[in-house]
Coordinates of C-alpha atoms in Angstrom, one line a residue:
X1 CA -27.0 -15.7 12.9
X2 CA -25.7 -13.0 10.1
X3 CA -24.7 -9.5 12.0
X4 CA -24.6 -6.2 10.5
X5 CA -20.8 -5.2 9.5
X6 CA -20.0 -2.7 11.9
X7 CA -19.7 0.9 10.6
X8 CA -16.0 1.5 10.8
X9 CA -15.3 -1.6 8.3
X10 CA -16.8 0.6 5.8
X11 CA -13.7 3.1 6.0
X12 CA -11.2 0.9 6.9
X13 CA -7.5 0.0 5.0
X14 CA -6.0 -2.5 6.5
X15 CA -2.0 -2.7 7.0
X16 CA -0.7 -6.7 7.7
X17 CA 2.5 -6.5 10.1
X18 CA 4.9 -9.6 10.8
X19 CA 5.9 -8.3 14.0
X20 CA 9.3 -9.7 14.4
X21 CA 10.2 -8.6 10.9
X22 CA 8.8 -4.7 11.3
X23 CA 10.3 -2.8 13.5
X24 CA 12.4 -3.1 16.8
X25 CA 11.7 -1.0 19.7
X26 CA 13.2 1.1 22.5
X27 CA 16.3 2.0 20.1
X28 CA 17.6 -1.9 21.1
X29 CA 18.8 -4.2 18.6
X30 CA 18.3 -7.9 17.7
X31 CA 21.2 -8.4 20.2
X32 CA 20.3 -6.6 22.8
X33 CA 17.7 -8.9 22.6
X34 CA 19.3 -12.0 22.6
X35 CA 18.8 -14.0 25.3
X36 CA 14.9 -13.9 24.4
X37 CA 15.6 -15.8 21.4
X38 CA 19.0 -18.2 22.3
X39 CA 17.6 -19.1 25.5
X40 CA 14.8 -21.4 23.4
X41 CA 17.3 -22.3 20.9
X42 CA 16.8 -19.6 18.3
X43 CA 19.1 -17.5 16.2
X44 CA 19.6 -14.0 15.9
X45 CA 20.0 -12.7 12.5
X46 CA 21.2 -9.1 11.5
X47 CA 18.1 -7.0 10.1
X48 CA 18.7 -6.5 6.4
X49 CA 19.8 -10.5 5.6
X50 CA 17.1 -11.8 3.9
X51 CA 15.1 -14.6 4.8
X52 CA 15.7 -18.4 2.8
X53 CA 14.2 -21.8 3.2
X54 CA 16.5 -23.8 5.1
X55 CA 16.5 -28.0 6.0
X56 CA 14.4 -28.6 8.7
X57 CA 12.3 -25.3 9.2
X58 CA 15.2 -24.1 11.0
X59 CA 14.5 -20.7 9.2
X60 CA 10.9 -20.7 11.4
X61 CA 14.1 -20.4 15.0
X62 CA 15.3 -17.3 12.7
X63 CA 14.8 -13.7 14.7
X64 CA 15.2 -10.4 13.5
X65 CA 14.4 -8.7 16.5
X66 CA 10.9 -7.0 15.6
X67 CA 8.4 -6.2 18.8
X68 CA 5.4 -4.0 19.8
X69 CA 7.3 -1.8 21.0
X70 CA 8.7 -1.1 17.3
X71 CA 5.3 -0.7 15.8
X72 CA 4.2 1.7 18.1
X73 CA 7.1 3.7 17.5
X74 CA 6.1 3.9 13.9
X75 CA 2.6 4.5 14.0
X76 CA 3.8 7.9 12.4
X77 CA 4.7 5.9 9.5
X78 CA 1.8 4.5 9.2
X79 CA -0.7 7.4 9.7
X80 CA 1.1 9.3 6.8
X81 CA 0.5 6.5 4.8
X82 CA -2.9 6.6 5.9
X83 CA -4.1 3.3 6.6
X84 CA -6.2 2.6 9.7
X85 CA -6.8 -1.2 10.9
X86 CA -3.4 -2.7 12.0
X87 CA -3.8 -6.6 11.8
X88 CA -0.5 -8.4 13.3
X89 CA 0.2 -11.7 13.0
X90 CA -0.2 -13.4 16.1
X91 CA 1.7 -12.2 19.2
X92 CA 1.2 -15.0 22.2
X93 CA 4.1 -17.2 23.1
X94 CA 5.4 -19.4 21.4
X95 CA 8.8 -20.9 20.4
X96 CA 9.1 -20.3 16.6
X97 CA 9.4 -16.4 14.4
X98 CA 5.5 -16.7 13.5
X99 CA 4.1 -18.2 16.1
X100 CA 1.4 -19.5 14.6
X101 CA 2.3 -22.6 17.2
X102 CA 0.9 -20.9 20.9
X103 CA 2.4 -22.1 23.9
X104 CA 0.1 -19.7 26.1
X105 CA -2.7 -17.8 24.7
X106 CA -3.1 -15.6 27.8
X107 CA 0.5 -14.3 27.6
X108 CA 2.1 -11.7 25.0
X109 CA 5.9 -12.9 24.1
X110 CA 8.3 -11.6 26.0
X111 CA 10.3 -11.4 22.3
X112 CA 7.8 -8.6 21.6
X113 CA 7.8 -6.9 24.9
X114 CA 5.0 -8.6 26.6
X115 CA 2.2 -8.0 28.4
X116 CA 3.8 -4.3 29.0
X117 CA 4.4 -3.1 25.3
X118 CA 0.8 -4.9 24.2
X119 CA -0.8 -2.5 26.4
X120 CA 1.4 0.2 25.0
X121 CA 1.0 -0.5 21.4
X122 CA -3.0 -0.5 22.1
X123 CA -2.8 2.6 23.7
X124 CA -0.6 4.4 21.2
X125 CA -3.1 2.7 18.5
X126 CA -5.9 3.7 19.7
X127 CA -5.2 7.3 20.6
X128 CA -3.8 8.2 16.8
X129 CA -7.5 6.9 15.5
X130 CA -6.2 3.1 14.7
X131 CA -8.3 -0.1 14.8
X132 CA -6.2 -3.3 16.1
X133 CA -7.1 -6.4 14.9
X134 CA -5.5 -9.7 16.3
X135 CA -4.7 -13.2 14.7
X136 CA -6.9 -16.4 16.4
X137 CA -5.3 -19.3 16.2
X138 CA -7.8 -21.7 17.1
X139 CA -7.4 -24.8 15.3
X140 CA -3.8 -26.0 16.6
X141 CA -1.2 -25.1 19.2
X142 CA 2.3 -25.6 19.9
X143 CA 3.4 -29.3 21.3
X144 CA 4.7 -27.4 24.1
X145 CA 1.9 -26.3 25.6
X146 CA 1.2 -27.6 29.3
X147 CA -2.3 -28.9 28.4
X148 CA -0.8 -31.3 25.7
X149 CA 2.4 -32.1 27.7
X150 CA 0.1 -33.3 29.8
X151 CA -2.0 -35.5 27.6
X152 CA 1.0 -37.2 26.1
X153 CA 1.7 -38.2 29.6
X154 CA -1.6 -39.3 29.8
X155 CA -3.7 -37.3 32.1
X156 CA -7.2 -37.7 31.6
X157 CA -8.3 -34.6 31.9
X158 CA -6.2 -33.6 29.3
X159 CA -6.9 -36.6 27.1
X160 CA -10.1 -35.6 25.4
X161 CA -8.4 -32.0 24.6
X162 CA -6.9 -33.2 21.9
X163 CA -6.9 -36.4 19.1
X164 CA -5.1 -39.5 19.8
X165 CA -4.4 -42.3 17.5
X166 CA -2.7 -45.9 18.0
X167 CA 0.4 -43.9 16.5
X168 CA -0.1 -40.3 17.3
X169 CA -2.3 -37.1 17.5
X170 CA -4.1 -35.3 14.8
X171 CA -1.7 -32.3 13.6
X172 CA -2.5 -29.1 11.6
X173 CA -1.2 -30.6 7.9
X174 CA 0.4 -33.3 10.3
X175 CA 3.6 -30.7 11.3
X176 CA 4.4 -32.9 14.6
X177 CA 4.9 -29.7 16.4
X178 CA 1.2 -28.0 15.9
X179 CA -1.5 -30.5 17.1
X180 CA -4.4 -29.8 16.4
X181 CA -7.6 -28.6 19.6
X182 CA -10.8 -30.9 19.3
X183 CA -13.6 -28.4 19.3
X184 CA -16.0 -30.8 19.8
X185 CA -15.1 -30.4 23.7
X186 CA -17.2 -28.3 25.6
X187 CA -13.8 -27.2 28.0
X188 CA -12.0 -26.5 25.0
X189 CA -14.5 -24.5 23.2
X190 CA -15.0 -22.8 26.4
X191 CA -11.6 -22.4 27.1
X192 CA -10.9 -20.4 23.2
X193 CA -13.9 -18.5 23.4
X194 CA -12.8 -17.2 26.9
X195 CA -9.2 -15.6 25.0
X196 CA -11.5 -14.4 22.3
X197 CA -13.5 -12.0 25.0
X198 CA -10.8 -11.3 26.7
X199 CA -8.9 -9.7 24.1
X200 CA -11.9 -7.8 22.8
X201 CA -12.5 -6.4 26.5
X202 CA -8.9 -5.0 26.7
X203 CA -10.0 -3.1 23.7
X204 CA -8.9 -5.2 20.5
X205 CA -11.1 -4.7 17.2
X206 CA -11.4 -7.9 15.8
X207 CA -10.5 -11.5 15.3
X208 CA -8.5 -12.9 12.1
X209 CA -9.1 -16.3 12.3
X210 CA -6.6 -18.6 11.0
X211 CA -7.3 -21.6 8.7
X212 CA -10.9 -20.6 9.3
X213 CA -11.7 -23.6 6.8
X214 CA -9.5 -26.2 9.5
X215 CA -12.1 -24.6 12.6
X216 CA -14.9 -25.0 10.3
X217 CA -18.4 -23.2 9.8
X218 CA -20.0 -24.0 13.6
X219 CA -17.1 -23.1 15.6
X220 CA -16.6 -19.9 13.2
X221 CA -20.1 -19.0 14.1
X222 CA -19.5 -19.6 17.8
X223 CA -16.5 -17.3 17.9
X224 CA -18.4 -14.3 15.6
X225 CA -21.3 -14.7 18.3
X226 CA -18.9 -14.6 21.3
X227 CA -17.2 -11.6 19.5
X228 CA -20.6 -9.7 18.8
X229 CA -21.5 -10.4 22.7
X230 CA -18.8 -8.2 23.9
X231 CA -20.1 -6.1 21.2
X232 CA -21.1 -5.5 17.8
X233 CA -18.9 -3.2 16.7
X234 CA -16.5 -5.8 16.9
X235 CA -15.2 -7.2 13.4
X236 CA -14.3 -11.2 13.1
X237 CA -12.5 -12.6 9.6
X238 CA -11.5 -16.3 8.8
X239 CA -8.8 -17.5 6.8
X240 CA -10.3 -19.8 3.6
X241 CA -8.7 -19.4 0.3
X242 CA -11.6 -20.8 -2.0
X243 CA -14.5 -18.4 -3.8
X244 CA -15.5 -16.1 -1.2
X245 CA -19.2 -17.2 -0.9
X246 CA -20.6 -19.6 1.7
X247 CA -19.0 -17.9 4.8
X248 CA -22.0 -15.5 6.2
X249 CA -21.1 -16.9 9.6
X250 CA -18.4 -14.2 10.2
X251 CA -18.8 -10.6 9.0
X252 CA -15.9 -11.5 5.9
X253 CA -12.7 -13.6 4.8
X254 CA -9.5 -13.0 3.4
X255 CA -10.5 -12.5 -0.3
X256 CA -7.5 -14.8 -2.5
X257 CA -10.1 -15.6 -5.0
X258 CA -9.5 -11.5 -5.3
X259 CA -6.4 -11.7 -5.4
X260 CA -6.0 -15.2 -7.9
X261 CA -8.3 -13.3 -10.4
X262 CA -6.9 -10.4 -10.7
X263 CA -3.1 -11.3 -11.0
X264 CA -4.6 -14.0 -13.4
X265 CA -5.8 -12.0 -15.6
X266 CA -2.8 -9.3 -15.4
X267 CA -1.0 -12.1 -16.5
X268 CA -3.2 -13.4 -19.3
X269 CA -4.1 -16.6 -17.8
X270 CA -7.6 -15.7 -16.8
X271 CA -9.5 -14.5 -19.2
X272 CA -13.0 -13.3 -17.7
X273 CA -12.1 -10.9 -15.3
X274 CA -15.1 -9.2 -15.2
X275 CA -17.0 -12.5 -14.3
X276 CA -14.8 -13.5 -11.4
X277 CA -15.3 -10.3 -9.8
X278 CA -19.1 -10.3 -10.9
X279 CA -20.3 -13.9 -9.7
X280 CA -18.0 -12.9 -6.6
X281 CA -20.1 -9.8 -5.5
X282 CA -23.0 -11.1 -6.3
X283 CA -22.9 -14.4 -4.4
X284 CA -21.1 -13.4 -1.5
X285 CA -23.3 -11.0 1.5
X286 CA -20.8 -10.1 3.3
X287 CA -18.2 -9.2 0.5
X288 CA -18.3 -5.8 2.2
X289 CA -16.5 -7.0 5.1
X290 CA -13.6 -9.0 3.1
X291 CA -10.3 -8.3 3.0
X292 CA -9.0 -7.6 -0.8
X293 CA -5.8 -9.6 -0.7
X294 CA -2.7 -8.7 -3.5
X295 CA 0.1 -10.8 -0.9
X296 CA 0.3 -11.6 2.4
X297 CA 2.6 -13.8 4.9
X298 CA 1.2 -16.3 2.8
X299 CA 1.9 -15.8 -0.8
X300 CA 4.6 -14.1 -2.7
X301 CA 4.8 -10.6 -2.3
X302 CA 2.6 -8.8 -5.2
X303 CA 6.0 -7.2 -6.6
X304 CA 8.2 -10.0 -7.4
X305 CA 4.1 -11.7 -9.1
X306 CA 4.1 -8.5 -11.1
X307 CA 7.2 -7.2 -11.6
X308 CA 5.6 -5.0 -14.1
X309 CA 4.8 -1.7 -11.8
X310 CA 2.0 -0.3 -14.2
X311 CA 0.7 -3.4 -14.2
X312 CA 1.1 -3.6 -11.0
X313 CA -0.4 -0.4 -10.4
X314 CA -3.5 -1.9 -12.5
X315 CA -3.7 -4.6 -9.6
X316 CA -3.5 -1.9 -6.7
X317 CA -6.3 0.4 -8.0
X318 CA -8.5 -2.4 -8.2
X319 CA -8.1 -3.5 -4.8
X320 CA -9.2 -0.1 -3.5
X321 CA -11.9 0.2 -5.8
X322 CA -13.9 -3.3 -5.7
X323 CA -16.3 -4.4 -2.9
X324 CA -14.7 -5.0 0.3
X325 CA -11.4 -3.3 2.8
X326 CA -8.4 -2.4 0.9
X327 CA -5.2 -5.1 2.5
X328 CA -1.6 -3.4 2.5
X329 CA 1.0 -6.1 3.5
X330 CA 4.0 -4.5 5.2
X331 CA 6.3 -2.7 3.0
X332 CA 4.4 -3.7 -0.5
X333 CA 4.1 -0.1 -0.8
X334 CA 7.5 0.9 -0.9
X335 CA 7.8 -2.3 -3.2
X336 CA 9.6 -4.7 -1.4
X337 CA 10.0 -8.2 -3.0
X338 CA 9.8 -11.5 -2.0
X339 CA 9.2 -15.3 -3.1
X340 CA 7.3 -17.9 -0.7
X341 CA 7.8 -18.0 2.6
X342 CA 10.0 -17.3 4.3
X343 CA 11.0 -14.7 1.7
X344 CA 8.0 -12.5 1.8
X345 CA 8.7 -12.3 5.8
X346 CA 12.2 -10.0 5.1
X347 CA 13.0 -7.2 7.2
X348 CA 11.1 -3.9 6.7
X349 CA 13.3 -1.6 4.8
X350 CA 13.7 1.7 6.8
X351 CA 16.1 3.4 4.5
X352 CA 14.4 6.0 2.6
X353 CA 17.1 5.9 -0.1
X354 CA 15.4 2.2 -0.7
X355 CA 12.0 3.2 -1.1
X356 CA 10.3 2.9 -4.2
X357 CA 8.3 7.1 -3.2
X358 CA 6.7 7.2 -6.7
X359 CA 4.6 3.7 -5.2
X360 CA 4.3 4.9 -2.0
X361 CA 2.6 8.1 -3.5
X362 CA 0.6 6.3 -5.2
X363 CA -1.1 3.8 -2.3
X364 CA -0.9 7.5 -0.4
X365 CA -3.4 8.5 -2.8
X366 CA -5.6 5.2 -3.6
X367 CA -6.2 5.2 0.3
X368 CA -7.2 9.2 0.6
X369 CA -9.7 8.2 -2.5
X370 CA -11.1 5.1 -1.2
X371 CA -11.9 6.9 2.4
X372 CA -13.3 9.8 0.5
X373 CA -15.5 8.2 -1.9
X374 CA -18.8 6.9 -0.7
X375 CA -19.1 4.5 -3.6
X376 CA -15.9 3.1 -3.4
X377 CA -17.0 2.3 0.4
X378 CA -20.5 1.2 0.0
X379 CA -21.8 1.9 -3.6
X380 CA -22.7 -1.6 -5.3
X381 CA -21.0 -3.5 -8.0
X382 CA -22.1 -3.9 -11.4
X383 CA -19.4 -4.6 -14.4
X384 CA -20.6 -2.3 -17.6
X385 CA -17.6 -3.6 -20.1
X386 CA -14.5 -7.1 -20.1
X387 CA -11.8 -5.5 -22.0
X388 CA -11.0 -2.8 -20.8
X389 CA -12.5 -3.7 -17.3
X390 CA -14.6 -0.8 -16.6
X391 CA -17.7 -1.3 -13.7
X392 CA -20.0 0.9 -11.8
X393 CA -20.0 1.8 -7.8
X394 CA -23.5 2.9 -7.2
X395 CA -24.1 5.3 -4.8
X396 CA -27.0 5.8 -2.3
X397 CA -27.0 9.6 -3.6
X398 CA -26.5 9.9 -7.8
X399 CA -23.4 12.6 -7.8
X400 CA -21.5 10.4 -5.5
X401 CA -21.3 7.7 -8.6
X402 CA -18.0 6.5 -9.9
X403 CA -17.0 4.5 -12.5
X404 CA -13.7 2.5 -12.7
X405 CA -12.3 2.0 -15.7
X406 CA -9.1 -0.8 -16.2
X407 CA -7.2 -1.0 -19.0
X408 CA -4.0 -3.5 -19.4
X409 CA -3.5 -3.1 -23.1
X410 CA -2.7 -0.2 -25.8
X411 CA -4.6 3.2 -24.9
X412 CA -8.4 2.9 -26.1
X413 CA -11.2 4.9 -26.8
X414 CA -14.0 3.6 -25.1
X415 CA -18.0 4.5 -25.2
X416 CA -19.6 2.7 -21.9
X417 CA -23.5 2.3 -21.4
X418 CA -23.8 3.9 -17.6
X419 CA -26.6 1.7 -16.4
X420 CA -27.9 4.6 -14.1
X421 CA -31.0 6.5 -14.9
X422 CA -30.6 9.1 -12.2
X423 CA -27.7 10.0 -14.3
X424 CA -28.9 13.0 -16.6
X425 CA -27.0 13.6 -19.9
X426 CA -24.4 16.4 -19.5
X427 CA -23.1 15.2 -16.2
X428 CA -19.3 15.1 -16.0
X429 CA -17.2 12.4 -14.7
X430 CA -13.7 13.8 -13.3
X431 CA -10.9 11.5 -13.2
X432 CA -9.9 11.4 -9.8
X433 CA -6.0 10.9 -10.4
X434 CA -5.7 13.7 -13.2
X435 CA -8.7 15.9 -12.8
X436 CA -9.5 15.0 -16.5
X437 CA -13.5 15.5 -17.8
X438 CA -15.9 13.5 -19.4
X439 CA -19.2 13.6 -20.2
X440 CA -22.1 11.4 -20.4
X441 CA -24.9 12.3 -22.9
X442 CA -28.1 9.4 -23.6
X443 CA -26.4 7.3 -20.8
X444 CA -23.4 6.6 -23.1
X445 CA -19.7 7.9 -21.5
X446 CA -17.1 8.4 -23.8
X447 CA -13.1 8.4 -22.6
X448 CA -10.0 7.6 -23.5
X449 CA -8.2 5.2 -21.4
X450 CA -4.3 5.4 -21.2
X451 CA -1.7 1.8 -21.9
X452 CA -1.9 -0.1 -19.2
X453 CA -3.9 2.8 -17.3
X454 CA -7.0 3.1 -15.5
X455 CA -9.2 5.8 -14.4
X456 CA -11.6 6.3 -11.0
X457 CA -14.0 8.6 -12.5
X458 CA -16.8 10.5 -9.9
X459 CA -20.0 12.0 -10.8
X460 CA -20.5 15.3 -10.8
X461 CA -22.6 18.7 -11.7
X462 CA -20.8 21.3 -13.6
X463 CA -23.6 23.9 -14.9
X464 CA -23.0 27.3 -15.3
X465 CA -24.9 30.0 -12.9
X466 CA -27.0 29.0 -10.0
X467 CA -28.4 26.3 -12.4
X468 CA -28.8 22.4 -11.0
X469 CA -30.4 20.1 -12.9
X470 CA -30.0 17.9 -10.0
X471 CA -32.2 19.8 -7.9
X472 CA -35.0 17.0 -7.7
X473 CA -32.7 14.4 -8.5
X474 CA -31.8 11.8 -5.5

């Protein structure tokens, strides 16, 4: 079954934390702490030392101290930024920094306050107007979980849980220490499904699914409907890094064919830009509810890809402006750095002398436009020139048009065709960053477009008098 997206997707921005690396509570430090780390063999490591592969994954047993107590300390920070959907990565216990291997899915980590600062950081949350989104990892576990313990002992009722072989048990990308649940058993299934509710009932938004592609489209369906049946309104996405079509069982995914497109063709490797992001909307439903990904936990962070900041800039506009909810991983917009993990996972830099403000500024006022605009929110998507990139966000209502106009070259002079007949010649397109007019006469717009610039330009009716030619206009 395809849902509605719920409402409040529409004006979302999203804001990626890795909890241990954001912020640490209660005015504590990493060791005051510990004890919650040593006692399971992990190290402490001071706050600013950043993060390197090391032998073994021993940089996975590597703890900074971060917890949800920390993050609802600086929920300030992040309404002045003003995003609105706080996704974390994932939270239950579980022996290593990401946890993406769960001991107990019905327990918070004591390393991030527990059951105790959860409720607190919800709270907090929801009361300053946030959305909180947790990450589902459903297709593996840690190898210290009782359940599996159990079946390596052999306990039949544990057996079927999970995959044996002559040799050994199915693993997530066979990492000995994540095995891997069998969905295909009606406890398990039952057993996931029953966190999923209970999550949403304390009041969680929505699901992230990870390696959505691993679970597969049935059991991504069965988690969406067990999410909807609590209610609605609440918001499920999957992990899968391929084109985003093909995945109407949840209401979106993590967009990376976004993100591949548009840093390929900042960097001159792809060359049809305006056809990737094309094909994209127009063969994807539920593009809507996609995240628009520039980095994540996963990838390098977007500065150290495009060290270039207008260019960069050029990549950030476009992620507020296309089809789907705007991603913000933590501390891209103060312009931290990073390579692959583990060094996009570095501490977050709370010095304000570190900050890059001009950026910060700058997502401050991308994320003001995109929850303003109607278009930018739910206007369709139609791409009206290749080089520059300039396409059209349709509105339901004509003066509520923009048109976004990319440009990663020398500054152009540009006439676009406006395929919009409501439009009327004389209408005048502000640009939304510099107030700048333009005006389109016989549906043709003509503007100038700066070096590696870009304009959001909106629709609108400048006549003199009590004159509106709009007046019968929709």
């Amino acid at each position: 079954m395809i849902y509605p997206l719920p409402s409040w997707v529409y004006e979302s921005v999203i804001y990626q934390i890795f909890p241990d690396r954001f912020a640490i509570g209660k005015g504590k430090t990493v060791h005051d702490k510990a004890h919650l780390y040593t006692k399971r063999g992990g190290k402490i490591v001071e706050w600013n030392t950043l993060p390197k592969h090391k032998p073994n994954i021993e940089h996975c047993f590597e703890f900074y101290g971060g917890d949800l107590w920390g993050i609802a300390e600086k929920i300030d920070y992040l309404k002045d930024l003003g995003v609105n959907l706080i996704y974390t990565t994932p939270i239950f216990l579980s022996p290593s920094n990401h946890k993406y291997d769960i001991i107990d899915y019905m327990k918070i980590d004591p390393q991030f306050g527990g059951e105790a600062a959860f409720k607190y950081y919800l709270k907090k949350a929801k009361e300053n107007g946030f959305r909180v989104m947790l990450d589902g990892v459903f297709n593996h576990l840690s190898k210290e979980n009782k359940w599996f313990k159990s079946a390596l002992r052999g306990k039949k009722e544990h057996l079927a849980k999970f995959s044996f072989y002559k040799n050994g048990y199915r693993a997530w990308q066979n990492v000995d220490g994540m095995p891997e649940w069998n969905w295909e058993e009606t406890p398990v299934r039952e057993y996931l499904l029953n966190v999923v509710e209970h999550y949403l009932k304390m009041g969680v938004d929505g699901w992230r699914l990870d390696v959505g592609f691993d679970v597969g489209y049935v059991n991504n369906a069965l988690i969406t409907s067990r999410a909807k049946s609590v209610s609605t309104e609440k918001y499920v996405v999957t992990e899968t890094w391929n084109f985003p079509s093909n995945w109407e069982v949840v209401d979106g995914i993590m967009n990376y064919h976004f993100r591949e497109s548009v840093i390929g063709w900042l960097n001159d490797s792809l060359k049809n830009i305006g056809y990737a992001l094309q094909s994209a909307y127009d063969k994807t439903p539920n593009i809507y509810g996609c995240w628009n990904m520039l980095d994540s936990h996963d990838t390098q962070r977007i500065a150290t890809v495009l060290p270039d900041k207008d260019l960069r800039k050029l990549a950030i506009a476009l992620q507020f402006t296309y089809p789907g909810v705007p991603f913000v991983y933590y501390g891209s917009e103060i312009g931290m750095e990073g390579g692959w993990d583990p060094e996009n996972r570095a501490g977050m830099i709370w010095d304000e002398k570190r900050w890059d403000n001009d950026l910060r500024e700058f997502y401050k006022k991308l994320i003001k436009i995109r929850k303003t605009e109607t278009a930018l929110k739910i206007g369709t998507f139609e791409v009206i020139n290749d080089e520059p990139l300039a396409f059209l966000r349709k509105a339901p209502y004509v003066l509520d048009d923009v048109i976004v106009v990319v440009n990663k070259s020398e500054k152009q002079e540009i006439a676009l065709s406006v395929p919009d007949g409501r439009l009327l010649a004389g209408t005048c397109f502000v640009d939304l960053f510099t107030n700048e007019e333009f005006w389109i006469v016989g549906g043709i717009l003509r503007i100038n477009v700066p070096a590696k610039g870009f304009r959001i330009l909106k629709a609108t009716n400048k006549t003199k008098g009590n004159y509106n030619q709009y007046k019968r206009i929709y």
